[in-house]
Amino acid sequence: MKYNFGAGPCILPQTVFEQAAKGVLDFNGLSILEVSHRHKDFVAVMEEARELVKQALNVPKGYTVLFLQGGATLGFTISAINMTKGGKAGYINTGTWASGAIREAKLVGVDVHVLASSEDKNFTYIPKNIEVPSDLDYLYYCSNNTIYGTQFQETVKSNVPLVCDMSSDIFSKEINVADFDLIYAGAQKNLGPAGATLYIVKEDVLGKATPKFMPTYMNLAKQHEKDSMLNTPPVFSVYVSMLNLRELLATGGVKAAEERNNAKAALLYGEIDANPLFTTNVAKEDRSKMNVSFVFDEKYNGLEEEFNKTWQDAGIVGIKGHRSTGGYRASLYNALPLSSVQVLVDLMKDFASKKA
Ligand code: PMP
């Protein structure tokens, strides 16, 4: 038995793996891997996946849902060139992924203004009380910082068009899509296998940007016109995302997932706070419910190797911190059951009772 706390690609529901495996062997007589993306059976999958995203997030009328490629990394560029009108853009720098978006926006000639940053404390907190100038083309932020374990607890207040990278917390909690003009997220956390990148875009935005260049593939207006089928889509990733969205809706939807995620995070942070061996560098009010970052208290640093062997022997996978931060990071994505968190918490307790 393995307990997968990996940061992404990551755990998905076992039932989804089983259905996906069946689809590889038999999808209406063919394999899902060999069916034409123009065949009506796949077109139906794409349409259902787009529709289920709308249901899961209560996407209001006037928004389009697209499944594209390139990962969230291409989203850095796609968001910039589809939102710029040649003026200033505001960015909040909360770490590696937000910095990547800043870098790529500059590369395509956007006049980037970093309005706030938490770089002074190695991105262990979320900047507060951010002043948003009213003359921005758009404001950009990353809702959950996968590497550091920080998360915006509220949507950033903005009177300019709002763009958000939700790669690592989409579908984990309720959001009000109407607050945003453009949301995007790599599939490989709470949605499905790596390959697809989800875009949720206000239709009013489409075709209004004036970037210095606009490759056809990256033009969201064209992608919308073609119903997310401008070229061959990531067929398997879309198929499994559809299966996973069905499962999400059948198990109470995003609201129920949020309640389960709150319970998992409370259990693990409770242990980190109570356990003398461990601590976290992340500001308490900014703790992520998806990626829980923790370290050994300085006094106990020498115990890392022994602890690593202990959790590996217990079947725990993927809690080593990102190479840029060290320490530990346990990701609590939707598909991870509370019982897996309990296994980790019991192991931490037991280790402390022997060592503290
Ligand atoms: N943004 C966030 C918040 C991420 O967690 C990641 C990576 N998991 C990325 C962007 C980059 O995503 P990708 O590897 O899909 O390009």
mmCIF file of C-alpha atoms and ligand atoms in Angstrom:
data_model
loop_
_atom_site.group_PDB
_atom_site.id
_atom_site.type_symbol
_atom_site.label_atom_id
_atom_site.label_comp_id
_atom_site.label_asym_id
_atom_site.label_seq_id
_atom_site.Cartn_x
_atom_site.Cartn_y
_atom_site.Cartn_z
ATOM 1 C CA MET A 1 0.000 0.000 0.000
ATOM 2 C CA LYS A 2 1.373 3.414 -1.032
ATOM 3 C CA TYR A 3 0.232 6.786 0.287
ATOM 4 C CA ASN A 4 0.882 9.306 -2.464
ATOM 5 C CA PHE A 5 1.472 12.862 -1.229
ATOM 6 C CA GLY A 6 3.208 13.924 -4.475
ATOM 7 C CA ALA A 7 2.866 17.524 -5.687
ATOM 8 C CA GLY A 8 1.929 16.703 -9.273
ATOM 9 C CA PRO A 9 1.386 14.702 -11.325
ATOM 10 C CA CYS A 10 -0.369 13.271 -8.334
ATOM 11 C CA ILE A 11 -3.009 10.996 -6.916
ATOM 12 C CA LEU A 12 -6.375 10.687 -8.688
ATOM 13 C CA PRO A 13 -9.286 8.520 -7.538
ATOM 14 C CA GLN A 14 -8.685 4.788 -7.929
ATOM 15 C CA THR A 15 -12.064 4.406 -9.686
ATOM 16 C CA VAL A 16 -10.910 6.946 -12.270
ATOM 17 C CA PHE A 17 -7.732 4.928 -12.894
ATOM 18 C CA GLU A 18 -9.863 1.821 -13.385
ATOM 19 C CA GLN A 19 -12.224 3.501 -15.864
ATOM 20 C CA ALA A 20 -9.298 5.112 -17.679
ATOM 21 C CA ALA A 21 -7.605 1.721 -17.997
ATOM 22 C CA LYS A 22 -10.816 0.280 -19.460
ATOM 23 C CA GLY A 23 -10.979 3.138 -21.970
ATOM 24 C CA VAL A 24 -7.460 2.354 -23.127
ATOM 25 C CA LEU A 25 -8.582 -1.183 -23.967
ATOM 26 C CA ASP A 26 -12.092 -0.488 -25.162
ATOM 27 C CA PHE A 27 -13.671 2.869 -25.955
ATOM 28 C CA ASN A 28 -16.713 1.979 -28.067
ATOM 29 C CA GLY A 29 -14.731 -0.810 -29.744
ATOM 30 C CA LEU A 30 -11.478 1.098 -30.233
ATOM 31 C CA SER A 31 -8.900 2.289 -27.715
ATOM 32 C CA ILE A 32 -9.294 5.891 -26.527
ATOM 33 C CA LEU A 33 -5.653 6.182 -27.638
ATOM 34 C CA GLU A 34 -6.435 5.375 -31.282
ATOM 35 C CA VAL A 35 -9.761 7.100 -31.815
ATOM 36 C CA SER A 36 -9.815 10.154 -34.083
ATOM 37 C CA HIS A 37 -10.259 13.403 -32.200
ATOM 38 C CA ARG A 38 -12.807 14.361 -34.891
ATOM 39 C CA HIS A 39 -14.900 11.233 -34.284
ATOM 40 C CA LYS A 40 -18.256 12.047 -32.731
ATOM 41 C CA ASP A 41 -17.442 9.841 -29.732
ATOM 42 C CA PHE A 42 -14.431 11.960 -28.827
ATOM 43 C CA VAL A 43 -16.181 15.227 -29.635
ATOM 44 C CA ALA A 44 -18.791 14.120 -27.084
ATOM 45 C CA VAL A 45 -16.017 13.577 -24.507
ATOM 46 C CA MET A 46 -14.616 17.057 -25.101
ATOM 47 C CA GLU A 47 -18.071 18.608 -24.843
ATOM 48 C CA GLU A 48 -18.892 16.716 -21.657
ATOM 49 C CA ALA A 49 -15.551 17.670 -20.073
ATOM 50 C CA ARG A 50 -16.166 21.358 -20.848
ATOM 51 C CA GLU A 51 -19.719 21.117 -19.532
ATOM 52 C CA LEU A 52 -18.676 19.350 -16.304
ATOM 53 C CA VAL A 53 -16.129 22.096 -15.564
ATOM 54 C CA LYS A 54 -19.011 24.583 -15.832
ATOM 55 C CA GLN A 55 -21.152 22.515 -13.483
ATOM 56 C CA ALA A 56 -18.389 21.892 -10.947
ATOM 57 C CA LEU A 57 -17.431 25.560 -10.656
ATOM 58 C CA ASN A 58 -20.850 27.133 -11.346
ATOM 59 C CA VAL A 59 -19.327 28.942 -14.299
ATOM 60 C CA PRO A 60 -21.719 31.754 -15.217
ATOM 61 C CA LYS A 61 -23.015 32.413 -18.726
ATOM 62 C CA GLY A 62 -20.618 34.382 -20.887
ATOM 63 C CA TYR A 63 -17.550 32.253 -20.074
ATOM 64 C CA THR A 64 -15.903 29.651 -22.296
ATOM 65 C CA VAL A 65 -14.015 26.556 -21.143
ATOM 66 C CA LEU A 66 -11.051 25.292 -23.177
ATOM 67 C CA PHE A 67 -8.680 22.332 -22.880
ATOM 68 C CA LEU A 68 -5.361 23.314 -24.461
ATOM 69 C CA GLN A 69 -1.759 22.103 -24.271
ATOM 70 C CA GLY A 70 1.568 23.540 -23.152
ATOM 71 C CA GLY A 71 1.026 23.220 -19.405
ATOM 72 C CA ALA A 72 0.617 26.151 -17.082
ATOM 73 C CA THR A 73 4.025 27.288 -18.343
ATOM 74 C CA LEU A 74 2.563 28.176 -21.733
ATOM 75 C CA GLY A 75 -0.302 29.740 -19.773
ATOM 76 C CA PHE A 76 2.181 32.378 -18.562
ATOM 77 C CA THR A 77 2.478 33.555 -22.179
ATOM 78 C CA ILE A 78 -1.081 32.806 -23.330
ATOM 79 C CA SER A 79 -2.545 34.839 -20.469
ATOM 80 C CA ALA A 80 -0.239 37.783 -21.159
ATOM 81 C CA ILE A 81 -0.856 38.015 -24.904
ATOM 82 C CA ASN A 82 -4.611 37.544 -24.574
ATOM 83 C CA MET A 83 -4.994 40.187 -21.854
ATOM 84 C CA THR A 84 -2.567 42.955 -22.839
ATOM 85 C CA LYS A 85 -3.819 46.077 -24.502
ATOM 86 C CA GLY A 86 -0.360 47.569 -24.750
ATOM 87 C CA GLY A 87 -0.557 49.249 -21.329
ATOM 88 C CA LYS A 88 0.641 48.239 -17.871
ATOM 89 C CA ALA A 89 -0.020 44.893 -16.235
ATOM 90 C CA GLY A 90 0.186 44.268 -12.471
ATOM 91 C CA TYR A 91 1.706 41.069 -11.066
ATOM 92 C CA ILE A 92 1.955 39.731 -7.529
ATOM 93 C CA ASN A 93 5.154 37.787 -7.032
ATOM 94 C CA THR A 94 4.611 34.860 -4.686
ATOM 95 C CA GLY A 95 7.379 32.566 -5.906
ATOM 96 C CA THR A 96 8.681 30.428 -8.738
ATOM 97 C CA TRP A 97 5.461 30.148 -10.763
ATOM 98 C CA ALA A 98 4.446 33.788 -10.406
ATOM 99 C CA SER A 99 8.040 34.787 -11.236
ATOM 100 C CA GLY A 100 7.819 32.611 -14.335
ATOM 101 C CA ALA A 101 4.667 34.424 -15.406
ATOM 102 C CA ILE A 102 6.388 37.787 -14.855
ATOM 103 C CA ARG A 103 9.382 36.660 -16.914
ATOM 104 C CA GLU A 104 7.278 35.404 -19.822
ATOM 105 C CA ALA A 105 5.021 38.483 -19.869
ATOM 106 C CA LYS A 106 8.119 40.685 -20.131
ATOM 107 C CA LEU A 107 9.448 38.472 -22.942
ATOM 108 C CA VAL A 108 6.365 39.203 -25.031
ATOM 109 C CA GLY A 109 6.705 42.935 -24.438
ATOM 110 C CA VAL A 110 4.153 43.501 -21.671
ATOM 111 C CA ASP A 111 4.925 46.449 -19.372
ATOM 112 C CA VAL A 112 5.006 44.439 -16.143
ATOM 113 C CA HIS A 113 4.662 46.164 -12.758
ATOM 114 C CA VAL A 114 5.294 43.955 -9.748
ATOM 115 C CA LEU A 115 2.828 45.408 -7.248
ATOM 116 C CA ALA A 116 3.833 43.198 -4.326
ATOM 117 C CA SER A 117 6.272 40.420 -3.573
ATOM 118 C CA SER A 118 7.094 38.056 -0.725
ATOM 119 C CA GLU A 119 10.614 37.403 -1.977
ATOM 120 C CA ASP A 120 12.099 39.143 1.103
ATOM 121 C CA LYS A 121 11.123 36.114 3.205
ATOM 122 C CA ASN A 122 11.711 33.414 0.611
ATOM 123 C CA PHE A 123 8.012 33.439 -0.384
ATOM 124 C CA THR A 124 6.813 32.078 2.961
ATOM 125 C CA TYR A 125 3.855 34.473 3.120
ATOM 126 C CA ILE A 126 1.239 36.132 0.922
ATOM 127 C CA PRO A 127 1.543 39.910 0.452
ATOM 128 C CA LYS A 128 -1.411 41.853 1.951
ATOM 129 C CA ASN A 129 -3.131 45.200 1.377
ATOM 130 C CA ILE A 130 -2.032 45.410 -2.208
ATOM 131 C CA GLU A 131 -2.798 48.680 -3.943
ATOM 132 C CA VAL A 132 -4.091 47.994 -7.432
ATOM 133 C CA PRO A 133 -3.796 50.982 -9.794
ATOM 134 C CA SER A 134 -6.976 51.461 -11.818
ATOM 135 C CA ASP A 135 -5.136 51.893 -15.129
ATOM 136 C CA LEU A 136 -3.846 48.318 -15.462
ATOM 137 C CA ASP A 137 -4.764 46.132 -18.448
ATOM 138 C CA TYR A 138 -4.995 43.284 -15.942
ATOM 139 C CA LEU A 139 -3.847 42.036 -12.555
ATOM 140 C CA TYR A 140 -2.180 38.612 -12.322
ATOM 141 C CA TYR A 141 -1.624 36.278 -9.386
ATOM 142 C CA CYS A 142 -1.113 32.618 -8.573
ATOM 143 C CA SER A 143 -3.742 31.428 -6.069
ATOM 144 C CA ASN A 144 -1.737 28.576 -4.528
ATOM 145 C CA ASN A 145 2.016 28.416 -4.443
ATOM 146 C CA THR A 146 2.704 24.730 -4.861
ATOM 147 C CA ILE A 147 6.399 24.898 -3.939
ATOM 148 C CA TYR A 148 6.200 27.022 -0.766
ATOM 149 C CA GLY A 149 2.832 25.933 0.599
ATOM 150 C CA THR A 150 1.240 29.383 0.661
ATOM 151 C CA GLN A 151 -2.256 30.145 -0.601
ATOM 152 C CA PHE A 152 -4.413 33.219 -1.041
ATOM 153 C CA GLN A 153 -7.311 32.599 1.383
ATOM 154 C CA GLU A 154 -9.478 35.117 -0.468
ATOM 155 C CA THR A 155 -9.741 36.212 -4.071
ATOM 156 C CA VAL A 156 -7.631 39.324 -4.618
ATOM 157 C CA LYS A 157 -9.849 42.410 -4.756
ATOM 158 C CA SER A 158 -9.436 44.129 -8.065
ATOM 159 C CA ASN A 159 -11.201 46.748 -10.123
ATOM 160 C CA VAL A 160 -9.221 45.756 -13.216
ATOM 161 C CA PRO A 161 -9.515 42.450 -15.148
ATOM 162 C CA LEU A 162 -8.240 39.616 -12.992
ATOM 163 C CA VAL A 163 -6.088 36.694 -14.216
ATOM 164 C CA CYS A 164 -5.237 33.727 -12.011
ATOM 165 C CA ASP A 165 -3.025 30.645 -12.253
ATOM 166 C CA MET A 166 -5.038 28.094 -10.245
ATOM 167 C CA SER A 167 -2.968 25.063 -11.233
ATOM 168 C CA SER A 168 -2.691 23.642 -7.742
ATOM 169 C CA ASP A 169 -5.974 24.573 -6.073
ATOM 170 C CA ILE A 170 -8.659 24.562 -8.749
ATOM 171 C CA PHE A 171 -11.612 22.286 -7.808
ATOM 172 C CA SER A 172 -10.309 22.125 -4.218
ATOM 173 C CA LYS A 173 -12.598 24.877 -2.938
ATOM 174 C CA GLU A 174 -15.480 26.988 -4.109
ATOM 175 C CA ILE A 175 -14.623 30.077 -6.132
ATOM 176 C CA ASN A 176 -16.687 32.777 -7.766
ATOM 177 C CA VAL A 177 -15.676 32.525 -11.413
ATOM 178 C CA ALA A 178 -17.362 35.874 -12.130
ATOM 179 C CA ASP A 179 -14.545 37.597 -10.177
ATOM 180 C CA PHE A 180 -12.074 36.552 -12.873
ATOM 181 C CA ASP A 181 -11.547 37.336 -16.547
ATOM 182 C CA LEU A 182 -9.141 34.468 -17.150
ATOM 183 C CA ILE A 183 -8.378 31.406 -15.062
ATOM 184 C CA TYR A 184 -5.997 28.692 -16.148
ATOM 185 C CA ALA A 185 -4.620 25.520 -14.591
ATOM 186 C CA GLY A 186 -2.454 22.606 -15.637
ATOM 187 C CA ALA A 187 -4.570 19.452 -15.373
ATOM 188 C CA GLN A 188 -2.122 17.365 -13.382
ATOM 189 C CA LYS A 189 -3.282 18.142 -9.841
ATOM 190 C CA ASN A 190 -7.014 18.031 -9.141
ATOM 191 C CA LEU A 191 -8.214 17.569 -12.703
ATOM 192 C CA GLY A 192 -6.510 14.727 -14.566
ATOM 193 C CA PRO A 193 -3.285 13.439 -16.088
ATOM 194 C CA ALA A 194 -0.631 15.851 -17.361
ATOM 195 C CA GLY A 195 -1.213 16.982 -20.934
ATOM 196 C CA ALA A 196 -4.247 19.248 -20.859
ATOM 197 C CA THR A 197 -4.346 22.782 -19.517
ATOM 198 C CA LEU A 198 -7.713 24.189 -18.552
ATOM 199 C CA TYR A 199 -8.706 27.757 -19.469
ATOM 200 C CA ILE A 200 -11.852 29.480 -18.248
ATOM 201 C CA VAL A 201 -12.227 32.767 -20.076
ATOM 202 C CA LYS A 202 -14.764 35.569 -20.049
ATOM 203 C CA GLU A 203 -16.027 35.807 -23.612
ATOM 204 C CA ASP A 204 -15.961 39.643 -23.448
ATOM 205 C CA VAL A 205 -12.176 39.431 -23.282
ATOM 206 C CA LEU A 206 -11.799 37.435 -26.498
ATOM 207 C CA GLY A 207 -10.330 39.246 -29.478
ATOM 208 C CA LYS A 208 -9.723 42.504 -27.586
ATOM 209 C CA ALA A 209 -6.019 42.130 -26.843
ATOM 210 C CA THR A 210 -3.330 43.959 -28.808
ATOM 211 C CA PRO A 211 -0.166 41.932 -28.257
ATOM 212 C CA LYS A 212 3.006 42.322 -30.291
ATOM 213 C CA PHE A 213 2.477 38.823 -31.674
ATOM 214 C CA MET A 214 -0.333 36.301 -31.514
ATOM 215 C CA PRO A 215 0.374 32.745 -32.696
ATOM 216 C CA THR A 216 -2.879 31.178 -33.866
ATOM 217 C CA TYR A 217 -2.702 28.345 -31.337
ATOM 218 C CA MET A 218 -2.341 30.800 -28.463
ATOM 219 C CA ASN A 219 -5.247 32.962 -29.569
ATOM 220 C CA LEU A 220 -8.041 32.136 -27.131
ATOM 221 C CA ALA A 221 -10.618 33.743 -29.432
ATOM 222 C CA LYS A 222 -9.695 31.243 -32.163
ATOM 223 C CA GLN A 223 -9.662 28.337 -29.706
ATOM 224 C CA HIS A 224 -13.142 29.329 -28.534
ATOM 225 C CA GLU A 225 -14.402 29.628 -32.132
ATOM 226 C CA LYS A 226 -13.195 26.067 -32.756
ATOM 227 C CA ASP A 227 -14.723 24.688 -29.531
ATOM 228 C CA SER A 228 -11.297 23.783 -28.155
ATOM 229 C CA MET A 229 -10.574 21.632 -31.226
ATOM 230 C CA LEU A 230 -8.420 23.950 -33.315
ATOM 231 C CA ASN A 231 -5.890 21.139 -33.591
ATOM 232 C CA THR A 232 -5.516 17.669 -32.070
ATOM 233 C CA PRO A 233 -6.295 18.113 -28.373
ATOM 234 C CA PRO A 234 -4.591 16.060 -25.619
ATOM 235 C CA VAL A 235 -7.150 13.303 -26.089
ATOM 236 C CA PHE A 236 -6.262 11.023 -23.181
ATOM 237 C CA SER A 237 -5.822 13.827 -20.661
ATOM 238 C CA VAL A 238 -9.206 15.300 -21.624
ATOM 239 C CA TYR A 239 -10.848 11.859 -21.415
ATOM 240 C CA VAL A 240 -9.515 11.128 -17.930
ATOM 241 C CA SER A 241 -10.293 14.688 -16.791
ATOM 242 C CA MET A 242 -13.881 14.064 -17.871
ATOM 243 C CA LEU A 243 -13.996 10.818 -15.868
ATOM 244 C CA ASN A 244 -12.545 12.598 -12.849
ATOM 245 C CA LEU A 245 -15.036 15.466 -13.100
ATOM 246 C CA ARG A 246 -17.892 12.937 -13.205
ATOM 247 C CA GLU A 247 -16.458 11.393 -10.037
ATOM 248 C CA LEU A 248 -16.074 14.810 -8.375
ATOM 249 C CA LEU A 249 -19.712 15.667 -9.085
ATOM 250 C CA ALA A 250 -20.903 12.235 -7.951
ATOM 251 C CA THR A 251 -19.139 12.696 -4.600
ATOM 252 C CA GLY A 252 -20.712 16.011 -3.659
ATOM 253 C CA GLY A 253 -18.890 18.354 -6.028
ATOM 254 C CA VAL A 254 -16.419 21.065 -5.086
ATOM 255 C CA LYS A 255 -18.271 22.014 -1.891
ATOM 256 C CA ALA A 256 -17.897 18.515 -0.414
ATOM 257 C CA ALA A 257 -14.294 18.293 -1.656
ATOM 258 C CA GLU A 258 -13.568 21.569 0.143
ATOM 259 C CA GLU A 259 -14.947 20.179 3.408
ATOM 260 C CA ARG A 260 -12.801 17.049 3.068
ATOM 261 C CA ASN A 261 -9.749 19.168 2.202
ATOM 262 C CA ASN A 262 -10.319 21.401 5.251
ATOM 263 C CA ALA A 263 -10.399 18.345 7.516
ATOM 264 C CA LYS A 264 -7.198 16.911 6.009
ATOM 265 C CA ALA A 265 -5.315 20.213 6.343
ATOM 266 C CA ALA A 266 -6.529 20.728 9.930
ATOM 267 C CA LEU A 267 -5.306 17.254 10.874
ATOM 268 C CA LEU A 268 -1.810 17.713 9.436
ATOM 269 C CA TYR A 269 -1.236 21.326 10.536
ATOM 270 C CA GLY A 270 -2.540 20.338 13.983
ATOM 271 C CA GLU A 271 0.181 17.719 14.214
ATOM 272 C CA ILE A 272 2.917 20.049 12.936
ATOM 273 C CA ASP A 273 1.910 22.624 15.586
ATOM 274 C CA ALA A 274 1.768 20.049 18.390
ATOM 275 C CA ASN A 275 4.811 17.942 17.492
ATOM 276 C CA PRO A 276 8.083 19.176 19.093
ATOM 277 C CA LEU A 277 10.178 17.826 16.199
ATOM 278 C CA PHE A 278 8.536 19.780 13.400
ATOM 279 C CA THR A 279 7.646 23.328 12.500
ATOM 280 C CA THR A 280 6.696 25.292 9.408
ATOM 281 C CA ASN A 281 8.191 28.469 7.970
ATOM 282 C CA VAL A 282 4.894 29.447 6.336
ATOM 283 C CA ALA A 283 2.911 32.320 7.883
ATOM 284 C CA LYS A 284 -0.027 30.823 9.780
ATOM 285 C CA GLU A 285 -2.742 32.820 7.995
ATOM 286 C CA ASP A 286 -1.344 31.933 4.563
ATOM 287 C CA ARG A 287 -1.045 28.165 4.963
ATOM 288 C CA SER A 288 -2.008 26.206 1.877
ATOM 289 C CA LYS A 289 -4.623 23.486 2.206
ATOM 290 C CA MET A 290 -3.203 21.729 -0.843
ATOM 291 C CA ASN A 291 0.551 21.717 -0.187
ATOM 292 C CA VAL A 292 1.636 21.517 3.431
ATOM 293 C CA SER A 293 5.239 22.563 3.886
ATOM 294 C CA PHE A 294 7.139 21.652 7.069
ATOM 295 C CA VAL A 295 10.694 21.274 8.361
ATOM 296 C CA PHE A 296 12.517 19.822 11.335
ATOM 297 C CA ASP A 297 12.833 22.227 14.222
ATOM 298 C CA GLU A 298 16.491 23.378 14.284
ATOM 299 C CA LYS A 299 17.147 21.350 17.444
ATOM 300 C CA TYR A 300 16.323 18.121 15.612
ATOM 301 C CA ASN A 301 17.927 18.692 12.210
ATOM 302 C CA GLY A 302 20.162 15.635 12.564
ATOM 303 C CA LEU A 303 17.140 13.325 12.434
ATOM 304 C CA GLU A 304 16.252 13.887 8.766
ATOM 305 C CA GLU A 305 17.877 10.763 7.390
ATOM 306 C CA GLU A 306 16.252 8.482 9.936
ATOM 307 C CA PHE A 307 12.860 10.130 9.432
ATOM 308 C CA ASN A 308 13.174 9.743 5.649
ATOM 309 C CA LYS A 309 13.775 6.041 6.008
ATOM 310 C CA THR A 310 10.838 5.727 8.415
ATOM 311 C CA TRP A 311 8.233 7.270 6.111
ATOM 312 C CA GLN A 312 9.613 5.537 3.031
ATOM 313 C CA ASP A 313 9.404 2.166 4.812
ATOM 314 C CA ALA A 314 5.797 2.960 5.750
ATOM 315 C CA GLY A 315 4.824 3.346 2.077
ATOM 316 C CA ILE A 316 4.602 7.133 2.085
ATOM 317 C CA VAL A 317 5.573 8.661 -1.262
ATOM 318 C CA GLY A 318 6.355 12.211 -2.395
ATOM 319 C CA ILE A 319 6.780 14.248 0.794
ATOM 320 C CA LYS A 320 10.318 15.421 0.135
ATOM 321 C CA GLY A 321 10.234 19.231 -0.233
ATOM 322 C CA HIS A 322 10.872 20.912 -3.568
ATOM 323 C CA ARG A 323 14.557 21.083 -4.479
ATOM 324 C CA SER A 324 14.503 24.878 -3.968
ATOM 325 C CA THR A 325 13.078 24.825 -0.416
ATOM 326 C CA GLY A 326 14.190 21.555 1.208
ATOM 327 C CA GLY A 327 12.320 20.085 4.168
ATOM 328 C CA TYR A 328 9.000 18.359 3.524
ATOM 329 C CA ARG A 329 5.870 19.037 1.518
ATOM 330 C CA ALA A 330 2.790 16.876 1.793
ATOM 331 C CA SER A 331 0.248 17.561 -0.943
ATOM 332 C CA LEU A 332 -3.363 16.950 0.041
ATOM 333 C CA TYR A 333 -5.098 17.023 -3.334
ATOM 334 C CA ASN A 334 -8.782 16.084 -3.678
ATOM 335 C CA ALA A 335 -8.172 12.374 -4.261
ATOM 336 C CA LEU A 336 -6.022 11.891 -1.150
ATOM 337 C CA PRO A 337 -8.165 10.356 1.609
ATOM 338 C CA LEU A 338 -8.127 11.557 5.217
ATOM 339 C CA SER A 339 -6.939 8.073 6.193
ATOM 340 C CA SER A 340 -3.646 8.679 4.326
ATOM 341 C CA VAL A 341 -3.101 11.910 6.248
ATOM 342 C CA GLN A 342 -3.783 9.955 9.444
ATOM 343 C CA VAL A 343 -1.013 7.480 8.485
ATOM 344 C CA LEU A 344 1.478 10.357 8.125
ATOM 345 C CA VAL A 345 0.324 12.048 11.340
ATOM 346 C CA ASP A 346 0.564 8.805 13.338
ATOM 347 C CA LEU A 347 4.052 8.223 11.968
ATOM 348 C CA MET A 348 5.159 11.764 12.942
ATOM 349 C CA LYS A 349 3.698 11.275 16.450
ATOM 350 C CA ASP A 350 5.366 7.910 16.861
ATOM 351 C CA PHE A 351 8.722 9.242 15.631
ATOM 352 C CA ALA A 352 8.509 12.126 18.110
ATOM 353 C CA SER A 353 7.654 9.836 21.005
ATOM 354 C CA LYS A 354 10.931 7.986 20.359
ATOM 355 C CA LYS A 355 13.118 11.005 19.624
ATOM 356 C CA ALA A 356 11.913 14.131 21.385
HETATM 357 N N1 PMP B 1 1.841 27.084 -11.861
HETATM 358 C C1 PMP B 1 1.709 26.354 -10.731
HETATM 359 C C2 PMP B 1 0.939 26.908 -9.584
HETATM 360 C C3 PMP B 1 2.303 25.083 -10.664
HETATM 361 O O1 PMP B 1 2.176 24.348 -9.546
HETATM 362 C C4 PMP B 1 3.031 24.597 -11.773
HETATM 363 C C5 PMP B 1 3.697 23.253 -11.754
HETATM 364 N N2 PMP B 1 3.068 22.268 -11.160
HETATM 365 C C6 PMP B 1 3.127 25.385 -12.915
HETATM 366 C C7 PMP B 1 2.524 26.627 -12.919
HETATM 367 C C8 PMP B 1 3.844 24.897 -14.136
HETATM 368 O O2 PMP B 1 3.028 23.942 -14.688
HETATM 369 P P1 PMP B 1 3.389 23.056 -15.950
HETATM 370 O O3 PMP B 1 4.432 22.091 -15.519
HETATM 371 O O4 PMP B 1 2.064 22.419 -16.279
HETATM 372 O O5 PMP B 1 3.851 23.952 -17.038
#
